[in-house]
Amino acid sequence: MAIAFKSGVCFLHSAKPQIGILRHSSPDSSVSFKRLTPIAALSTSSPTLGLADTFTQLKKQGKVAFIPYITAGDPDLSTTAEALKVLDACGSDIIELGVPYSDPLADGPVIQAAATRSLEKGTNLDNILDMLDKVLPELSCPVSLFTYYNPILKRGLGKFMSSIRDVGVQGLVVPDVPLEETEMLRKEALNNSIELVLLTTPTTPTERMKRIVEASEGFIYLVSSIGVTGARASVSGRVQSLLKDIKEATDKPVAVGFGISKPEHVKQIAGWGADGVIVGSAMVRLLGDAKTPTEGLKELESLTKSLKSALL
């Protein structure tokens, strides 16, 4: 997943050719972000805990969530299915699955390339959901779907939410929807027992951050740096103060993503008080660069075990 940030608002792109979005402007004062509690899971295909409940369980155990991200359909959907099983078997606490998009305006090169390869293989939302319908019952950890707003609008908000619910998806991130326009998304997500995760960034003003954490379900996604996704040599020390600010505003769990690729990064962020650590491009690179899917899965297993062990 990649997001571009401009003036504190994040934008992203979707797995289908872009269609027009008619948006209205809503002043902050007219939008209610009252805390909503998701209803019991409606899907019988996924017996796993939801996102928030997973964090609650880990907190009782004194543990930090390990959350890997991969792109659906790269190098193909059958490999994605196996990768989900590998990530689960290696102790992932939540898995984020990205829906590729044809117009990656701000993706880093690794996820850009993965999305391109995936789409060239014919990946679309329907065959991703078909794959998940078969695989998710075999997993012990929840899966959160990353998608952009256009595919949701194309399918229809209610139908989209019920479709992902029916295959067992527990969470959703739609980062290109500004805070003021999330109310309908939140309502439909709640109706379908989907936890809608919102993002806050280093450039998000404090008051806006407080409204974001109030509205977010599952956990708060703290973006560690400005710019596109991609592995970085080090993690910004500012993350520590950002975590402190968020935790003063909410008791909801906070997971940190962007630029995290090494065991030392994972350990450092956990030491700063994060409830979860998200690793994306490093995972995507292994699967994309491997000579064969089997080799990629072996390397994915090795990296996952290494990163997970840094949290033990």
Coordinates of N, CA, C and O in Angstrom, one line a residue, residues 59-236:
K59 N -2.4 -7.5 24.6 CA -2.1 -6.6 25.7 C -2.1 -7.4 27.0 O -1.2 -7.2 27.9
K60 N -3.1 -8.2 27.2 CA -3.1 -9.0 28.4 C -1.9 -9.9 28.6 O -1.5 -10.2 29.7
Q61 N -1.4 -10.3 27.4 CA -0.2 -11.2 27.4 C 1.1 -10.4 27.4 O 2.2 -11.0 27.4
G62 N 1.0 -9.1 27.4 CA 2.2 -8.2 27.3 C 2.9 -8.3 26.0 O 4.2 -8.1 25.9
K63 N 2.2 -8.5 24.9 CA 2.8 -8.7 23.6 C 2.4 -7.6 22.6 O 1.4 -6.9 22.8
V64 N 3.2 -7.4 21.6 CA 3.0 -6.4 20.6 C 2.6 -7.1 19.3 O 3.2 -8.1 18.9
A65 N 1.6 -6.6 18.6 CA 1.2 -7.3 17.3 C 2.1 -7.2 16.2 O 2.7 -6.1 15.9
F66 N 2.4 -8.3 15.5 CA 3.1 -8.2 14.3 C 2.2 -8.3 13.1 O 1.4 -9.2 13.0
I67 N 2.2 -7.3 12.2 CA 1.2 -7.2 11.1 C 2.0 -7.0 9.8 O 2.4 -6.0 9.4
P68 N 2.1 -8.1 9.0 CA 2.7 -8.0 7.7 C 1.6 -7.6 6.7 O 0.4 -7.8 6.8
Y69 N 2.1 -7.0 5.6 CA 1.3 -6.6 4.5 C 1.8 -7.3 3.2 O 3.1 -7.3 3.0
I70 N 1.0 -7.8 2.4 CA 1.3 -8.3 1.0 C 0.3 -7.8 0.0 O -0.8 -7.5 0.4
T71 N 0.7 -7.8 -1.3 CA -0.2 -7.4 -2.3 C -0.8 -8.6 -2.9 O -0.2 -9.6 -3.3
A72 N -2.1 -8.6 -3.0 CA -2.9 -9.7 -3.6 C -2.5 -9.9 -5.1 O -2.5 -9.0 -5.8
G73 N -2.3 -11.2 -5.4 CA -2.0 -11.5 -6.8 C -0.6 -11.4 -7.3 O -0.4 -11.5 -8.5
D74 N 0.3 -11.1 -6.5 CA 1.7 -11.0 -6.9 C 2.5 -12.1 -6.1 O 2.6 -12.0 -4.9
P75 N 3.1 -13.1 -6.8 CA 3.1 -13.1 -8.3 C 1.9 -13.7 -8.9 O 1.6 -13.6 -10.1
D76 N 1.0 -14.3 -8.1 CA -0.3 -14.8 -8.6 C -1.1 -15.1 -7.4 O -0.6 -15.1 -6.2
L77 N -2.4 -15.3 -7.6 CA -3.3 -15.5 -6.4 C -3.1 -16.8 -5.7 O -3.3 -16.9 -4.5
S78 N -2.7 -17.8 -6.4 CA -2.4 -19.1 -5.7 C -1.2 -18.9 -4.7 O -1.2 -19.5 -3.6
T79 N -0.2 -18.1 -5.1 CA 0.9 -17.9 -4.2 C 0.5 -17.0 -3.1 O 0.9 -17.2 -1.9
T80 N -0.4 -16.0 -3.4 CA -1.0 -15.2 -2.3 C -1.7 -16.1 -1.2 O -1.5 -15.9 0.0
A81 N -2.4 -17.0 -1.7 CA -3.1 -17.9 -0.8 C -2.1 -18.7 0.1 O -2.3 -18.8 1.3
E82 N -1.0 -19.2 -0.5 CA 0.0 -19.9 0.3 C 0.7 -18.9 1.2 O 1.1 -19.3 2.3
A83 N 1.0 -17.7 0.7 CA 1.7 -16.7 1.6 C 0.8 -16.3 2.8 O 1.4 -16.2 3.9
L84 N -0.5 -16.2 2.7 CA -1.3 -16.0 3.8 C -1.2 -17.1 4.9 O -1.1 -16.8 6.1
K85 N -1.1 -18.3 4.4 CA -1.0 -19.5 5.3 C 0.4 -19.4 6.0 O 0.5 -19.7 7.2
V86 N 1.4 -19.1 5.2 CA 2.8 -19.0 5.8 C 2.8 -17.9 6.9 O 3.4 -18.1 8.0
L87 N 2.3 -16.7 6.5 CA 2.3 -15.6 7.5 C 1.6 -16.0 8.8 O 2.0 -15.7 9.9
D88 N 0.5 -16.7 8.6 CA -0.3 -17.1 9.8 C 0.5 -18.1 10.6 O 0.5 -18.0 11.8
A89 N 1.1 -19.1 9.9 CA 1.8 -20.2 10.6 C 3.0 -19.6 11.4 O 3.4 -20.2 12.4
C90 N 3.6 -18.5 10.9 CA 4.8 -18.0 11.5 C 4.4 -17.0 12.6 O 5.4 -16.3 13.2
G91 N 3.2 -16.9 13.0 CA 2.8 -16.1 14.2 C 2.3 -14.7 13.9 O 2.3 -13.9 14.9
S92 N 2.0 -14.4 12.7 CA 1.4 -13.1 12.4 C 0.1 -12.9 13.3 O -0.7 -13.8 13.4
D93 N -0.1 -11.7 13.8 CA -1.2 -11.5 14.6 C -2.4 -10.9 13.8 O -3.6 -11.2 14.2
I94 N -2.1 -10.1 12.8 CA -3.1 -9.6 11.8 C -2.4 -9.6 10.5 O -1.2 -9.3 10.5
I95 N -3.1 -9.9 9.4 CA -2.5 -9.8 8.1 C -3.2 -8.7 7.3 O -4.4 -8.7 7.3
E96 N -2.5 -7.8 6.6 CA -3.1 -6.8 5.8 C -2.8 -7.3 4.3 O -1.7 -7.6 3.9
L97 N -3.9 -7.3 3.6 CA -3.9 -7.7 2.2 C -4.3 -6.5 1.3 O -5.4 -6.0 1.4
G98 N -3.3 -6.1 0.4 CA -3.6 -5.0 -0.4 C -4.2 -5.4 -1.8 O -3.8 -6.3 -2.4
V99 N -5.2 -4.6 -2.2 CA -5.8 -4.7 -3.5 C -5.0 -3.8 -4.5 O -4.9 -2.6 -4.3
P100 N -4.5 -4.4 -5.5 CA -3.6 -3.6 -6.5 C -4.5 -2.6 -7.3 O -5.7 -2.9 -7.5
Y101 N -3.8 -1.6 -7.8 CA -4.5 -0.5 -8.5 C -3.7 -0.2 -9.7 O -2.5 -0.3 -9.8
S102 N -4.4 0.3 -10.8 CA -3.8 0.5 -12.1 C -3.2 1.9 -12.2 O -2.5 2.2 -13.2
D103 N -3.4 2.8 -11.3 CA -2.9 4.1 -11.4 C -2.2 4.6 -10.1 O -2.7 5.4 -9.4
P104 N -1.0 4.0 -9.8 CA -0.4 4.2 -8.5 C 0.4 5.5 -8.5 O 1.6 5.6 -8.8
L105 N -0.3 6.6 -8.1 CA 0.2 7.9 -8.1 C 1.3 8.1 -7.1 O 2.2 9.0 -7.3
A106 N 1.3 7.4 -6.0 CA 2.3 7.7 -5.0 C 2.9 6.5 -4.3 O 3.5 6.5 -3.3
D107 N 2.7 5.3 -5.0 CA 3.3 4.1 -4.4 C 4.8 4.1 -4.6 O 5.4 4.7 -5.5
G108 N 5.5 3.5 -3.6 CA 6.9 3.3 -3.8 C 7.2 2.3 -4.9 O 6.2 1.6 -5.3
P109 N 8.4 2.2 -5.4 CA 8.6 1.3 -6.5 C 8.3 -0.1 -6.3 O 7.9 -0.8 -7.2
V110 N 8.5 -0.6 -5.1 CA 8.3 -2.0 -4.8 C 6.8 -2.4 -5.0 O 6.5 -3.4 -5.6
I111 N 6.0 -1.6 -4.3 CA 4.5 -1.9 -4.4 C 3.9 -1.5 -5.7 O 3.0 -2.2 -6.2
Q112 N 4.5 -0.5 -6.4 CA 4.1 -0.2 -7.7 C 4.3 -1.4 -8.6 O 3.4 -1.8 -9.4
A113 N 5.5 -1.9 -8.6 CA 5.8 -3.1 -9.4 C 4.9 -4.3 -9.1 O 4.5 -5.0 -10.0
A114 N 4.7 -4.5 -7.8 CA 3.8 -5.6 -7.5 C 2.4 -5.5 -8.0 O 1.8 -6.4 -8.5
A115 N 1.9 -4.2 -7.9 CA 0.5 -4.0 -8.4 C 0.4 -4.2 -9.9 O -0.5 -4.8 -10.4
T116 N 1.4 -3.7 -10.6 CA 1.5 -3.9 -12.0 C 1.5 -5.3 -12.4 O 0.7 -5.8 -13.3
R117 N 2.4 -6.1 -11.8 CA 2.4 -7.5 -12.1 C 1.1 -8.2 -11.8 O 0.6 -9.1 -12.6
S118 N 0.5 -7.9 -10.7 CA -0.7 -8.5 -10.3 C -1.9 -8.2 -11.3 O -2.6 -9.1 -11.7
L119 N -2.0 -7.0 -11.7 CA -3.0 -6.6 -12.6 C -2.8 -7.2 -14.0 O -3.8 -7.6 -14.6
E120 N -1.6 -7.4 -14.4 CA -1.3 -8.0 -15.6 C -1.7 -9.5 -15.6 O -1.9 -10.1 -16.7
K121 N -1.7 -10.1 -14.4 CA -2.1 -11.5 -14.3 C -3.7 -11.6 -14.2 O -4.2 -12.7 -14.1
G122 N -4.4 -10.4 -14.2 CA -5.8 -10.5 -14.2 C -6.4 -10.4 -12.9 O -7.6 -10.7 -12.7
T123 N -5.7 -10.0 -11.9 CA -6.2 -9.9 -10.5 C -7.3 -8.8 -10.4 O -7.1 -7.7 -11.0
N124 N -8.4 -9.1 -9.8 CA -9.5 -8.1 -9.6 C -10.1 -8.5 -8.2 O -9.8 -9.5 -7.6
L125 N -11.0 -7.6 -7.8 CA -11.6 -7.8 -6.5 C -12.4 -9.1 -6.4 O -12.3 -9.8 -5.4
D126 N -13.1 -9.5 -7.5 CA -13.9 -10.7 -7.4 C -13.0 -12.0 -7.2 O -13.3 -12.8 -6.4
N127 N -11.9 -12.1 -7.9 CA -11.1 -13.3 -7.7 C -10.2 -13.2 -6.4 O -9.9 -14.2 -5.9
I128 N -10.0 -12.0 -5.9 CA -9.4 -11.9 -4.6 C -10.3 -12.4 -3.6 O -10.0 -13.2 -2.7
L129 N -11.6 -12.0 -3.6 CA -12.6 -12.5 -2.7 C -12.8 -14.0 -2.8 O -13.0 -14.7 -1.8
D130 N -12.8 -14.5 -4.0 CA -12.9 -16.0 -4.2 C -11.8 -16.7 -3.5 O -12.0 -17.7 -2.8
M131 N -10.6 -16.2 -3.6 CA -9.4 -16.8 -3.0 C -9.6 -16.7 -1.5 O -9.4 -17.7 -0.7
L132 N -10.0 -15.6 -1.0 CA -10.1 -15.4 0.5 C -11.2 -16.3 1.1 O -11.1 -16.8 2.2
D133 N -12.3 -16.5 0.3 CA -13.3 -17.4 0.8 C -12.9 -18.8 1.1 O -13.3 -19.4 2.0
K134 N -11.9 -19.2 0.3 CA -11.3 -20.6 0.5 C -10.2 -20.6 1.6 O -10.1 -21.6 2.3
V135 N -9.5 -19.5 1.7 CA -8.3 -19.5 2.6 C -8.6 -19.1 4.0 O -8.0 -19.6 4.9
L136 N -9.4 -18.1 4.2 CA -9.6 -17.5 5.5 C -10.0 -18.5 6.5 O -9.6 -18.4 7.7
P137 N -10.9 -19.4 6.2 CA -11.3 -20.4 7.2 C -10.1 -21.2 7.8 O -10.2 -21.8 8.9
E138 N -9.0 -21.2 7.1 CA -7.8 -22.0 7.5 C -6.9 -21.2 8.4 O -5.9 -21.7 8.9
L139 N -7.1 -19.9 8.5 CA -6.2 -19.0 9.2 C -6.7 -18.8 10.6 O -7.9 -18.8 10.9
S140 N -5.7 -18.6 11.5 CA -6.1 -18.3 12.9 C -6.0 -16.8 13.3 O -6.5 -16.5 14.4
C141 N -5.5 -16.0 12.4 CA -5.4 -14.6 12.6 C -6.4 -13.8 11.7 O -6.7 -14.3 10.6
P142 N -6.8 -12.6 12.1 CA -7.7 -11.9 11.2 C -7.0 -11.2 10.1 O -5.8 -11.0 10.1
V143 N -7.7 -11.0 9.0 CA -7.2 -10.3 7.8 C -7.9 -9.0 7.6 O -9.2 -8.9 7.7
S144 N -7.1 -8.0 7.3 CA -7.7 -6.6 7.1 C -7.4 -6.3 5.6 O -6.2 -6.5 5.1
L145 N -8.4 -5.8 4.9 CA -8.2 -5.5 3.5 C -7.9 -4.1 3.3 O -8.5 -3.2 3.8
F146 N -6.8 -3.8 2.4 CA -6.5 -2.5 2.0 C -7.1 -2.3 0.6 O -6.7 -3.0 -0.3
T147 N -8.0 -1.3 0.5 CA -8.4 -1.0 -0.9 C -8.7 0.5 -1.0 O -8.8 1.2 0.0
Y148 N -8.9 0.9 -2.2 CA -9.1 2.3 -2.4 C -10.6 2.6 -2.6 O -11.4 1.6 -2.7
Y149 N -11.0 3.8 -2.6 CA -12.4 4.1 -2.6 C -13.2 3.8 -3.9 O -14.3 3.3 -3.9
N150 N -12.5 3.9 -5.0 CA -13.2 3.7 -6.3 C -13.8 2.3 -6.5 O -14.9 2.1 -6.9
P151 N -13.0 1.2 -6.1 CA -13.6 -0.1 -6.2 C -14.8 -0.3 -5.3 O -15.8 -1.0 -5.7
I152 N -14.8 0.4 -4.2 CA -16.0 0.3 -3.3 C -17.2 1.0 -3.9 O -18.3 0.4 -3.9
L153 N -17.0 2.2 -4.5 CA -18.1 2.9 -5.1 C -18.6 2.1 -6.3 O -19.8 2.1 -6.5
K154 N -17.7 1.5 -7.0 CA -18.1 0.8 -8.2 C -19.1 -0.4 -7.9 O -20.1 -0.7 -8.5
R155 N -18.7 -1.1 -6.8 CA -19.5 -2.2 -6.4 C -20.8 -1.8 -5.6 O -21.8 -2.5 -5.6
G156 N -20.7 -0.6 -5.0 CA -21.8 -0.2 -4.1 C -21.3 -0.4 -2.6 O -20.9 -1.5 -2.3
L157 N -21.5 0.6 -1.8 CA -20.9 0.6 -0.5 C -21.5 -0.6 0.3 O -20.7 -1.4 0.9
G158 N -22.8 -0.8 0.3 CA -23.4 -1.9 1.1 C -23.0 -3.2 0.6 O -22.6 -4.1 1.4
K159 N -23.0 -3.4 -0.7 CA -22.6 -4.7 -1.3 C -21.2 -5.0 -1.1 O -20.8 -6.1 -0.9
F160 N -20.3 -4.0 -1.2 CA -18.9 -4.2 -1.0 C -18.7 -4.7 0.5 O -18.0 -5.7 0.7
M161 N -19.3 -4.0 1.4 CA -19.1 -4.4 2.8 C -19.6 -5.8 3.1 O -18.9 -6.6 3.8
S162 N -20.8 -6.2 2.5 CA -21.3 -7.5 2.8 C -20.5 -8.6 2.1 O -20.3 -9.7 2.6
S163 N -19.9 -8.2 0.9 CA -19.0 -9.1 0.2 C -17.8 -9.5 0.9 O -17.4 -10.7 1.0
I164 N -17.1 -8.5 1.5 CA -15.9 -8.8 2.2 C -16.2 -9.5 3.6 O -15.5 -10.4 4.0
R165 N -17.3 -9.1 4.2 CA -17.8 -9.8 5.4 C -18.0 -11.3 5.2 O -17.6 -12.1 5.9
D166 N -18.7 -11.6 4.0 CA -19.1 -12.9 3.8 C -17.9 -13.9 3.6 O -18.1 -15.1 3.8
V167 N -16.8 -13.4 3.2 CA -15.6 -14.2 3.0 C -14.8 -14.2 4.2 O -13.8 -15.0 4.3
G168 N -15.1 -13.5 5.3 CA -14.4 -13.5 6.5 C -13.4 -12.4 6.8 O -12.7 -12.5 7.8
V169 N -13.4 -11.4 6.0 CA -12.5 -10.2 6.2 C -13.0 -9.5 7.5 O -14.2 -9.3 7.7
Q170 N -12.0 -9.1 8.3 CA -12.4 -8.5 9.6 C -12.2 -7.0 9.6 O -12.9 -6.3 10.4
G171 N -11.2 -6.5 8.9 CA -10.9 -5.1 8.9 C -10.8 -4.5 7.5 O -10.7 -5.2 6.5
L172 N -10.7 -3.2 7.5 CA -10.7 -2.4 6.2 C -9.9 -1.1 6.4 O -10.1 -0.4 7.4
V173 N -9.1 -0.8 5.5 CA -8.4 0.5 5.4 C -8.7 1.1 4.1 O -8.5 0.5 3.0
V174 N -9.2 2.4 4.1 CA -9.5 3.1 2.8 C -8.9 4.5 3.0 O -9.6 5.5 3.2
P175 N -7.6 4.6 2.8 CA -6.9 5.8 3.1 C -7.1 7.0 2.2 O -6.7 8.1 2.6
D176 N -7.8 6.9 1.1 CA -8.0 8.0 0.3 C -9.3 8.8 0.6 O -9.6 9.7 -0.1
V177 N -10.0 8.3 1.6 CA -11.2 9.0 2.0 C -10.9 10.0 3.2 O -10.5 9.5 4.2
P178 N -11.1 11.3 3.0 CA -10.8 12.2 4.1 C -11.7 11.9 5.3 O -12.8 11.4 5.2
L179 N -11.2 12.3 6.4 CA -12.0 12.1 7.7 C -13.4 12.5 7.6 O -14.3 11.8 8.0
E180 N -13.6 13.7 7.0 CA -15.0 14.2 7.0 C -15.9 13.4 6.1 O -17.2 13.6 6.2
E181 N -15.4 12.5 5.3 CA -16.3 11.7 4.4 C -16.3 10.3 4.7 O -16.7 9.4 3.9
T182 N -15.9 9.9 6.0 CA -15.9 8.5 6.4 C -17.2 8.1 7.0 O -17.3 6.9 7.3
E183 N -18.1 9.0 7.3 CA -19.3 8.6 8.1 C -20.1 7.5 7.5 O -20.5 6.5 8.1
M184 N -20.3 7.5 6.2 CA -21.1 6.4 5.5 C -20.3 5.1 5.5 O -20.9 4.0 5.7
L185 N -19.0 5.3 5.3 CA -18.2 4.1 5.3 C -18.2 3.4 6.7 O -18.4 2.2 6.8
R186 N -18.1 4.2 7.7 CA -18.2 3.7 9.1 C -19.5 3.1 9.4 O -19.6 2.0 10.0
K187 N -20.6 3.7 8.9 CA -21.9 3.1 9.1 C -22.1 1.8 8.5 O -22.5 0.8 9.1
E188 N -21.7 1.6 7.2 CA -21.8 0.4 6.5 C -20.8 -0.7 7.1 O -21.2 -1.9 7.2
A189 N -19.6 -0.2 7.5 CA -18.7 -1.1 8.1 C -19.3 -1.7 9.4 O -19.2 -2.9 9.7
L190 N -19.8 -0.8 10.2 CA -20.4 -1.2 11.5 C -21.6 -2.2 11.2 O -21.7 -3.3 11.9
N191 N -22.4 -1.9 10.2 CA -23.5 -2.8 9.9 C -23.1 -4.2 9.5 O -23.8 -5.2 9.7
N192 N -21.9 -4.3 9.0 CA -21.3 -5.6 8.5 C -20.2 -6.2 9.4 O -19.6 -7.1 9.0
S193 N -20.1 -5.5 10.6 CA -19.0 -6.0 11.5 C -17.6 -6.0 11.0 O -16.8 -6.8 11.2
I194 N -17.4 -4.9 10.2 CA -16.0 -4.7 9.7 C -15.4 -3.5 10.4 O -16.0 -2.5 10.6
E195 N -14.2 -3.7 10.9 CA -13.5 -2.6 11.7 C -12.8 -1.7 10.7 O -11.8 -2.1 10.0
L196 N -13.2 -0.5 10.6 CA -12.6 0.5 9.7 C -11.5 1.3 10.3 O -11.7 2.1 11.3
V197 N -10.3 1.0 9.9 CA -9.1 1.6 10.5 C -8.7 2.9 9.8 O -8.7 2.9 8.6
L198 N -8.5 3.9 10.6 CA -8.1 5.2 10.0 C -6.6 5.5 10.3 O -6.0 5.0 11.2
L199 N -6.0 6.4 9.5 CA -4.6 6.7 9.6 C -4.4 8.1 10.1 O -5.1 9.0 9.7
T200 N -3.3 8.3 10.8 CA -2.8 9.6 11.2 C -1.3 9.7 10.8 O -0.6 8.6 10.8
T201 N -0.8 10.8 10.5 CA 0.5 11.0 10.0 C 1.3 12.0 10.8 O 0.8 12.7 11.6
P202 N 2.6 12.1 10.5 CA 3.4 13.1 11.2 C 3.0 14.6 10.9 O 3.3 15.5 11.7
T203 N 2.3 14.8 9.8 CA 1.8 16.2 9.5 C 0.4 16.5 10.0 O -0.2 17.5 9.7
T204 N -0.3 15.5 10.6 CA -1.7 15.7 11.0 C -1.7 16.6 12.2 O -1.1 16.3 13.2
P205 N -2.5 17.7 12.1 CA -2.6 18.6 13.3 C -3.2 17.8 14.5 O -4.0 16.9 14.3
T206 N -2.9 18.3 15.7 CA -3.3 17.6 16.9 C -4.8 17.4 17.0 O -5.3 16.3 17.3
E207 N -5.5 18.5 16.7 CA -7.0 18.4 16.9 C -7.6 17.4 15.9 O -8.5 16.7 16.2
R208 N -7.0 17.4 14.7 CA -7.5 16.5 13.7 C -7.2 15.1 14.0 O -8.0 14.1 13.9
M209 N -6.0 14.9 14.6 CA -5.6 13.6 15.0 C -6.5 13.0 16.1 O -6.9 11.8 16.0
K210 N -7.0 13.9 17.0 CA -7.9 13.5 18.0 C -9.2 13.0 17.4 O -9.8 12.0 17.9
R211 N -9.7 13.7 16.4 CA -10.9 13.2 15.7 C -10.7 11.9 15.0 O -11.7 11.1 14.9
I212 N -9.6 11.8 14.4 CA -9.3 10.5 13.7 C -9.3 9.3 14.6 O -9.9 8.3 14.4
V213 N -8.6 9.5 15.8 CA -8.5 8.3 16.7 C -9.9 8.1 17.3 O -10.2 6.9 17.7
E214 N -10.7 9.1 17.5 CA -12.1 8.9 18.0 C -12.9 8.1 17.0 O -13.7 7.2 17.4
A215 N -12.7 8.3 15.7 CA -13.5 7.6 14.7 C -13.0 6.2 14.3 O -13.7 5.4 13.8
S216 N -11.7 6.0 14.5 CA -11.1 4.7 14.0 C -11.5 3.6 14.8 O -11.8 3.6 16.0
E217 N -11.7 2.4 14.1 CA -12.0 1.1 14.8 C -10.9 0.1 14.6 O -10.1 0.2 13.6
G218 N -10.8 -0.8 15.5 CA -9.8 -1.8 15.3 C -8.5 -1.4 16.0 O -8.0 -1.9 17.0
F219 N -7.8 -0.4 15.3 CA -6.6 0.2 15.9 C -6.4 1.5 15.1 O -7.1 1.8 14.2
I220 N -5.4 2.3 15.6 CA -5.0 3.5 14.9 C -3.8 3.2 14.1 O -2.8 2.6 14.6
Y221 N -3.8 3.5 12.8 CA -2.6 3.3 11.9 C -1.8 4.6 11.9 O -2.2 5.6 11.4
L222 N -0.6 4.5 12.6 CA 0.3 5.7 12.6 C 1.3 5.5 11.5 O 2.1 4.6 11.5
V223 N 1.3 6.4 10.6 CA 2.3 6.4 9.5 C 3.6 7.1 10.0 O 3.5 8.2 10.5
S224 N 4.7 6.3 9.9 CA 5.9 6.8 10.6 C 6.6 7.9 9.9 O 7.5 8.5 10.5
S225 N 6.3 8.1 8.6 CA 7.1 9.0 7.8 C 6.2 9.6 6.7 O 5.2 9.0 6.3
I226 N 6.7 10.7 6.1 CA 5.9 11.3 5.0 C 6.5 10.8 3.7 O 7.7 10.5 3.5
G227 N 5.6 10.6 2.7 CA 6.0 10.1 1.4 C 5.5 8.7 1.1 O 4.5 8.2 1.7
V228 N 6.1 8.1 0.1 CA 5.6 6.8 -0.3 C 6.1 5.6 0.6 O 7.0 5.8 1.4
T229 N 5.5 4.5 0.4 CA 5.9 3.3 1.1 C 7.3 2.9 0.6 O 7.8 3.3 -0.4
G230 N 7.9 2.0 1.4 CA 9.3 1.5 1.0 C 10.1 1.4 2.2 O 10.0 2.1 3.2
A231 N 11.0 0.4 2.2 CA 11.9 0.1 3.3 C 12.9 1.3 3.5 O 13.3 1.9 2.5
R232 N 13.2 1.6 4.7 CA 14.2 2.7 5.0 C 15.2 2.2 5.9 O 15.1 1.2 6.6
A233 N 16.4 2.9 5.9 CA 17.5 2.5 6.7 C 17.2 2.6 8.2 O 17.7 1.8 9.0
S234 N 16.4 3.6 8.6 CA 16.1 3.8 10.0 C 14.7 4.4 10.2 O 14.1 4.8 9.2
V235 N 14.2 4.3 11.4 CA 12.9 4.8 11.7 C 13.1 6.2 12.4 O 13.9 6.4 13.2
S236 N 12.3 7.1 11.9 CA 12.3 8.5 12.5 C 12.1 8.5 14.0 O 11.1 7.9 14.5

